[in-house]
PDB file of C-alpha atoms in Angstrom:
ATOM      1  CA  MET E  24     118.637 106.371  82.544  1.00  0.00           C
ATOM      2  CA  LYS E  25     115.834 103.078  82.210  1.00  0.00           C
ATOM      3  CA  ILE E  26     112.809 103.120  78.999  1.00  0.00           C
ATOM      4  CA  THR E  27     110.605 101.230  80.709  1.00  0.00           C
ATOM      5  CA  ALA E  28     108.627  99.515  78.110  1.00  0.00           C
ATOM      6  CA  SER E  29     104.770 100.987  78.957  1.00  0.00           C
ATOM      7  CA  ILE E  30     106.769 104.452  78.321  1.00  0.00           C
ATOM      8  CA  LEU E  31     108.104 102.967  74.937  1.00  0.00           C
ATOM      9  CA  LEU E  32     104.786 100.952  74.442  1.00  0.00           C
ATOM     10  CA  ALA E  33     103.211 104.319  74.829  1.00  0.00           C
ATOM     11  CA  GLY E  34     105.373 106.238  72.031  1.00  0.00           C
ATOM     12  CA  MET E  35     104.694 104.139  69.628  1.00  0.00           C
ATOM     13  CA  LEU E  36     101.079 103.432  70.367  1.00  0.00           C
ATOM     14  CA  ALA E  37     100.696 107.505  70.203  1.00  0.00           C
ATOM     15  CA  LEU E  38     102.774 107.650  66.865  1.00  0.00           C
ATOM     16  CA  ALA E  39     100.807 105.002  65.487  1.00  0.00           C
ATOM     17  CA  SER E  40      97.135 106.539  66.185  1.00  0.00           C
ATOM     18  CA  ALA E  41      98.057 110.078  65.844  1.00  0.00           C
ATOM     19  CA  PRO E  42      95.319 112.102  63.888  1.00  0.00           C
ATOM     20  CA  ALA E  43      97.212 114.217  61.371  1.00  0.00           C
ATOM     21  CA  ASN E  44      95.107 117.115  64.429  1.00  0.00           C
ATOM     22  CA  ALA E  45      96.962 116.197  66.927  1.00  0.00           C
ATOM     23  CA  ALA E  46      96.643 117.774  70.098  1.00  0.00           C
ATOM     24  CA  VAL E  47      99.068 118.162  73.022  1.00  0.00           C
ATOM     25  CA  LEU E  48      96.994 116.427  76.516  1.00  0.00           C
ATOM     26  CA  ASP E  49      98.064 118.493  79.155  1.00  0.00           C
ATOM     27  CA  LEU E  50      97.504 115.764  82.177  1.00  0.00           C
ATOM     28  CA  SER E  51      97.520 117.880  85.462  1.00  0.00           C
ATOM     29  CA  THR E  52      94.536 119.161  84.498  1.00  0.00           C
ATOM     30  CA  MET E  53      92.520 116.265  83.131  1.00  0.00           C
ATOM     31  CA  THR E  54      89.553 115.451  84.974  1.00  0.00           C
ATOM     32  CA  CYS E  55      87.973 111.761  84.973  1.00  0.00           C
ATOM     33  CA  LYS E  56      84.628 112.907  82.993  1.00  0.00           C
ATOM     34  CA  GLN E  57      87.214 114.060  80.372  1.00  0.00           C
ATOM     35  CA  PHE E  58      89.416 111.426  80.164  1.00  0.00           C
ATOM     36  CA  LEU E  59      86.242 109.032  80.171  1.00  0.00           C
ATOM     37  CA  ASP E  60      85.057 111.058  77.461  1.00  0.00           C
ATOM     38  CA  SER E  61      88.521 111.398  75.897  1.00  0.00           C
ATOM     39  CA  GLY E  62      87.953 107.942  73.542  1.00  0.00           C
ATOM     40  CA  ASP E  63      89.761 104.894  73.244  1.00  0.00           C
ATOM     41  CA  ASP E  64      92.583 106.222  71.868  1.00  0.00           C
ATOM     42  CA  THR E  65      93.310 108.752  74.493  1.00  0.00           C
ATOM     43  CA  ILE E  66      92.374 106.737  77.227  1.00  0.00           C
ATOM     44  CA  LYS E  67      94.694 103.506  76.324  1.00  0.00           C
ATOM     45  CA  LEU E  68      97.306 106.189  75.910  1.00  0.00           C
ATOM     46  CA  VAL E  69      96.756 107.780  79.194  1.00  0.00           C
ATOM     47  CA  LEU E  70      96.855 104.044  81.292  1.00  0.00           C
ATOM     48  CA  THR E  71     100.010 102.945  79.163  1.00  0.00           C
ATOM     49  CA  TRP E  72     101.516 106.305  80.057  1.00  0.00           C
ATOM     50  CA  MET E  73      99.961 105.398  83.841  1.00  0.00           C
ATOM     51  CA  ASP E  74     101.445 102.449  84.236  1.00  0.00           C
ATOM     52  CA  GLY E  75     105.062 103.297  82.875  1.00  0.00           C
ATOM     53  CA  TRP E  76     104.616 106.430  85.540  1.00  0.00           C
ATOM     54  CA  TYR E  77     103.803 104.010  88.512  1.00  0.00           C
ATOM     55  CA  LYS E  78     106.378 101.771  87.887  1.00  0.00           C
ATOM     56  CA  GLY E  79     109.322 104.069  87.435  1.00  0.00           C
ATOM     57  CA  ASP E  80     112.920 103.357  86.728  1.00  0.00           C
ATOM     58  CA  SER E  81     112.934 100.548  88.704  1.00  0.00           C
ATOM     59  CA  ASP E  82     110.748  98.349  87.743  1.00  0.00           C
ATOM     60  CA  GLU E  83     112.022  95.622  84.811  1.00  0.00           C
ATOM     61  CA  ALA E  84     110.787  96.394  81.088  1.00  0.00           C
ATOM     62  CA  ILE E  85     107.580  94.013  81.887  1.00  0.00           C
ATOM     63  CA  ILE E  86     104.132  94.676  81.222  1.00  0.00           C
ATOM     64  CA  ASP E  87     101.364  91.916  83.767  1.00  0.00           C
ATOM     65  CA  THR E  88      98.370  92.449  81.025  1.00  0.00           C
ATOM     66  CA  ASP E  89      96.637  90.657  84.397  1.00  0.00           C
ATOM     67  CA  VAL E  90      97.543  93.997  86.485  1.00  0.00           C
ATOM     68  CA  PHE E  91      97.295  96.585  83.881  1.00  0.00           C
ATOM     69  CA  VAL E  92      93.735  95.551  82.928  1.00  0.00           C
ATOM     70  CA  GLU E  93      93.234  94.812  87.070  1.00  0.00           C
ATOM     71  CA  ASN E  94      94.430  98.437  87.524  1.00  0.00           C
ATOM     72  CA  ALA E  95      93.369  99.860  84.071  1.00  0.00           C
ATOM     73  CA  LYS E  96      88.640  98.886  85.478  1.00  0.00           C
ATOM     74  CA  LYS E  97      90.445  99.996  89.155  1.00  0.00           C
ATOM     75  CA  PHE E  98      91.175 103.025  88.195  1.00  0.00           C
ATOM     76  CA  GLY E  99      88.080 103.695  86.144  1.00  0.00           C
ATOM     77  CA  THR E 100      85.720 102.754  88.182  1.00  0.00           C
ATOM     78  CA  TYR E 101      87.337 105.312  90.291  1.00  0.00           C
ATOM     79  CA  CYS E 102      86.406 107.946  87.781  1.00  0.00           C
ATOM     80  CA  GLY E 103      82.818 107.314  86.500  1.00  0.00           C
ATOM     81  CA  LYS E 104      82.297 107.977  90.884  1.00  0.00           C
ATOM     82  CA  ASN E 105      84.492 111.096  91.030  1.00  0.00           C
ATOM     83  CA  PRO E 106      84.142 112.101  87.337  1.00  0.00           C
ATOM     84  CA  SER E 107      85.710 115.949  88.787  1.00  0.00           C
ATOM     85  CA  ILE E 108      88.411 114.666  89.976  1.00  0.00           C
ATOM     86  CA  SER E 109      92.141 115.086  87.994  1.00  0.00           C
ATOM     87  CA  ILE E 110      93.235 112.331  86.759  1.00  0.00           C
ATOM     88  CA  VAL E 111      96.095 112.363  88.282  1.00  0.00           C
ATOM     89  CA  ASN E 112      94.644 112.516  92.018  1.00  0.00           C
ATOM     90  CA  ALA E 113      92.620 109.704  91.037  1.00  0.00           C
ATOM     91  CA  ALA E 114      95.960 107.863  90.051  1.00  0.00           C
ATOM     92  CA  GLU E 115      97.626 108.783  93.137  1.00  0.00           C
ATOM     93  CA  ALA E 116      94.443 107.356  95.254  1.00  0.00           C
ATOM     94  CA  VAL E 117      94.149 103.576  92.828  1.00  0.00           C
ATOM     95  CA  LEU E 118      97.694 103.640  91.997  1.00  0.00           C
ATOM     96  CA  GLY E 119      99.851 104.994  94.256  1.00  0.00           C
ATOM     97  CA  LYS E 120     102.148 103.284  95.782  1.00  0.00           C
TER      98      LYS E 120
END
């Protein structure tokens, strides 16, 4: 199985910034409001995970930072307008293929 660079990066970020009392993030139940209120480290981790998730195994292991930032802005704007929606549904609306 091909490991994309974004999944690897997400893992490194998680390990590098994991607090002593690390929590489990259930992204399937997290709302946009919870995401936006979660703090910089969690926001970065979730955005990196989403980037890898929507690239899938068939894409090259490349992170285009311009595309990443543009998608993050779109996602943040969408979540800001829809705070009660789950981030999984928001990601599908914004990043879905």
